[in-house]
Structure formats: C-alpha cells, structure tokens
CSV table of C-alpha atoms in Angstrom, one decimal:
chain,number,residue,atom,x,y,z
B,1,MET,CA,0.0,0.0,0.0
B,2,ILE,CA,1.4,3.4,-1.0
B,3,ILE,CA,0.5,6.3,1.3
B,4,LYS,CA,1.4,9.9,0.7
B,5,SER,CA,0.3,13.1,2.3
B,6,SER,CA,-1.9,15.8,0.6
B,7,THR,CA,1.1,18.1,1.0
B,8,THR,CA,3.2,15.8,-1.2
B,9,LEU,CA,0.4,15.7,-3.7
B,10,ARG,CA,0.1,19.5,-3.8
B,11,ASN,CA,3.9,20.1,-3.9
B,12,ASP,CA,4.9,17.2,-6.2
B,13,TYR,CA,2.0,16.1,-8.3
B,14,ASN,CA,4.2,14.7,-11.0
B,15,ALA,CA,6.0,12.4,-8.6
B,16,ILE,CA,2.7,11.0,-7.3
B,17,ALA,CA,1.3,10.6,-10.9
B,18,GLN,CA,4.5,8.8,-11.9
B,19,LEU,CA,4.4,6.5,-8.9
B,20,ALA,CA,0.8,5.6,-9.6
B,21,ARG,CA,1.6,4.7,-13.2
B,22,GLU,CA,4.8,2.8,-12.3
B,23,LYS,CA,3.3,0.8,-9.5
B,24,ALA,CA,-0.2,0.3,-11.2
B,25,GLU,CA,-1.9,0.5,-7.9
B,26,PRO,CA,-3.8,3.0,-5.8
B,27,VAL,CA,-1.9,5.8,-3.9
B,28,TYR,CA,-3.7,6.7,-0.7
B,29,ILE,CA,-3.6,10.4,0.1
B,30,THR,CA,-3.8,11.5,3.7
B,31,ARG,CA,-4.9,14.8,5.2
B,32,ASN,CA,-3.9,15.7,8.7
B,33,GLY,CA,-2.9,12.1,9.2
B,34,GLU,CA,-6.3,10.6,8.2
B,35,GLY,CA,-7.2,8.9,4.9
B,36,ASP,CA,-8.8,11.3,2.5
B,37,LEU,CA,-8.4,10.3,-1.2
B,38,VAL,CA,-7.2,7.5,-3.5
B,39,VAL,CA,-5.4,8.3,-6.7
B,40,MET,CA,-4.6,5.8,-9.4
B,41,SER,CA,-3.6,5.8,-13.1
B,42,ILE,CA,-6.3,5.6,-15.7
B,43,GLU,CA,-5.0,2.2,-16.9
B,44,ALA,CA,-5.2,0.8,-13.3
B,45,PHE,CA,-8.7,2.2,-12.9
B,46,GLU,CA,-9.9,0.8,-16.2
B,47,ARG,CA,-8.4,-2.6,-15.4
B,48,ARG,CA,-10.1,-2.5,-12.0
B,49,GLU,CA,-13.5,-1.5,-13.5
B,50,ALA,CA,-13.2,-4.4,-16.0
B,51,MET,CA,-12.5,-6.9,-13.3
B,52,LEU,CA,-15.5,-5.6,-11.2
B,53,ASP,CA,-17.7,-5.8,-14.3
B,54,LEU,CA,-16.6,-9.4,-14.9
B,55,ARG,CA,-17.2,-10.4,-11.3
B,56,GLU,CA,-20.7,-8.8,-11.4
B,57,ARG,CA,-21.5,-10.8,-14.6
B,58,LEU,CA,-20.2,-14.0,-13.1
B,59,LEU,CA,-22.3,-13.4,-9.9
B,60,PHE,CA,-25.4,-12.8,-12.0
B,61,ALA,CA,-24.7,-16.0,-14.0
B,62,GLU,CA,-24.3,-18.0,-10.8
B,63,GLN,CA,-27.5,-16.6,-9.4
B,64,GLN,CA,-29.3,-17.6,-12.6
B,65,ARG,CA,-27.8,-21.1,-12.3
B,66,LEU,CA,-28.8,-21.5,-8.7
B,67,SER,CA,-32.4,-20.4,-9.5
B,68,GLY,CA,-32.7,-23.2,-12.0
B,69,GLU,CA,-32.2,-21.3,-15.3
B,70,PRO,CA,-31.2,-23.5,-18.2
B,71,THR,CA,-27.5,-23.9,-18.6
B,72,ILE,CA,-25.1,-25.3,-21.2
B,73,SER,CA,-22.3,-27.8,-20.7
B,74,LEU,CA,-18.6,-26.8,-20.6
B,75,ASN,CA,-18.2,-28.7,-23.9
B,76,GLU,CA,-21.0,-26.7,-25.6
B,77,SER,CA,-19.6,-23.5,-24.2
B,78,HIS,CA,-16.2,-24.3,-25.6
B,79,LYS,CA,-17.7,-25.2,-29.0
B,80,ARG,CA,-19.6,-21.9,-29.1
B,81,LEU,CA,-16.5,-19.9,-28.2
B,82,LYS,CA,-14.4,-21.7,-30.9
B,83,GLU,CA,-17.1,-20.9,-33.5
B,84,LYS,CA,-17.3,-17.3,-32.5
B,85,ILE,CA,-13.5,-16.9,-32.6
B,86,ASN,CA,-13.3,-18.6,-36.0
B,87,GLY,CA,-16.2,-16.6,-37.3
B,88,THR,CA,-18.4,-19.6,-38.2
B,89,ILE,CA,-21.4,-18.2,-36.3
C-alpha cells in the first residue's frame, strides 16, 4: 500500500502521478494524518473496473444457475467460443 500526504500531492503532483503509473496500484492520500483520497492511473482504474464488471456478470450468471435457469455444458460453451473466434457463427 502506497500512502502519501496531501502536501506531497500538492507540492509534487508529477512524482505522485509517476508513482501511480509505475506501481499500477492506488496511492492513498492522507490529510492531517487521516485517509482522504485515493489516486490511481487511468490504466489501473480501467483494469479494476473491467474486473469488477466481470465479477458482477459471473455473480449474475451464478444466481441464474442456482435459481434453475437452463445452462449449457462446458463442452457446448467451448464449442460456441471456438465458433465465435473462427467466425463460423
């Protein structure tokens, strides 16, 4: 976990921005010794959003499965993916 003060952010924005990009993880900003903000690179943010979106979709699919919605086998899923990749659908 990377923690920097708001003073550091204010006085040396470029260093904080470079750190966030290099480490590809959030930089926690404190104010008066307390947590205040989180700063991250756009790339890290977009990767995190994509992961959260995927988790949400997987949770929805699992809820559908548990409620008795029709499912397809792993083999059928694999076949459909191959067809889609090869453009035969």
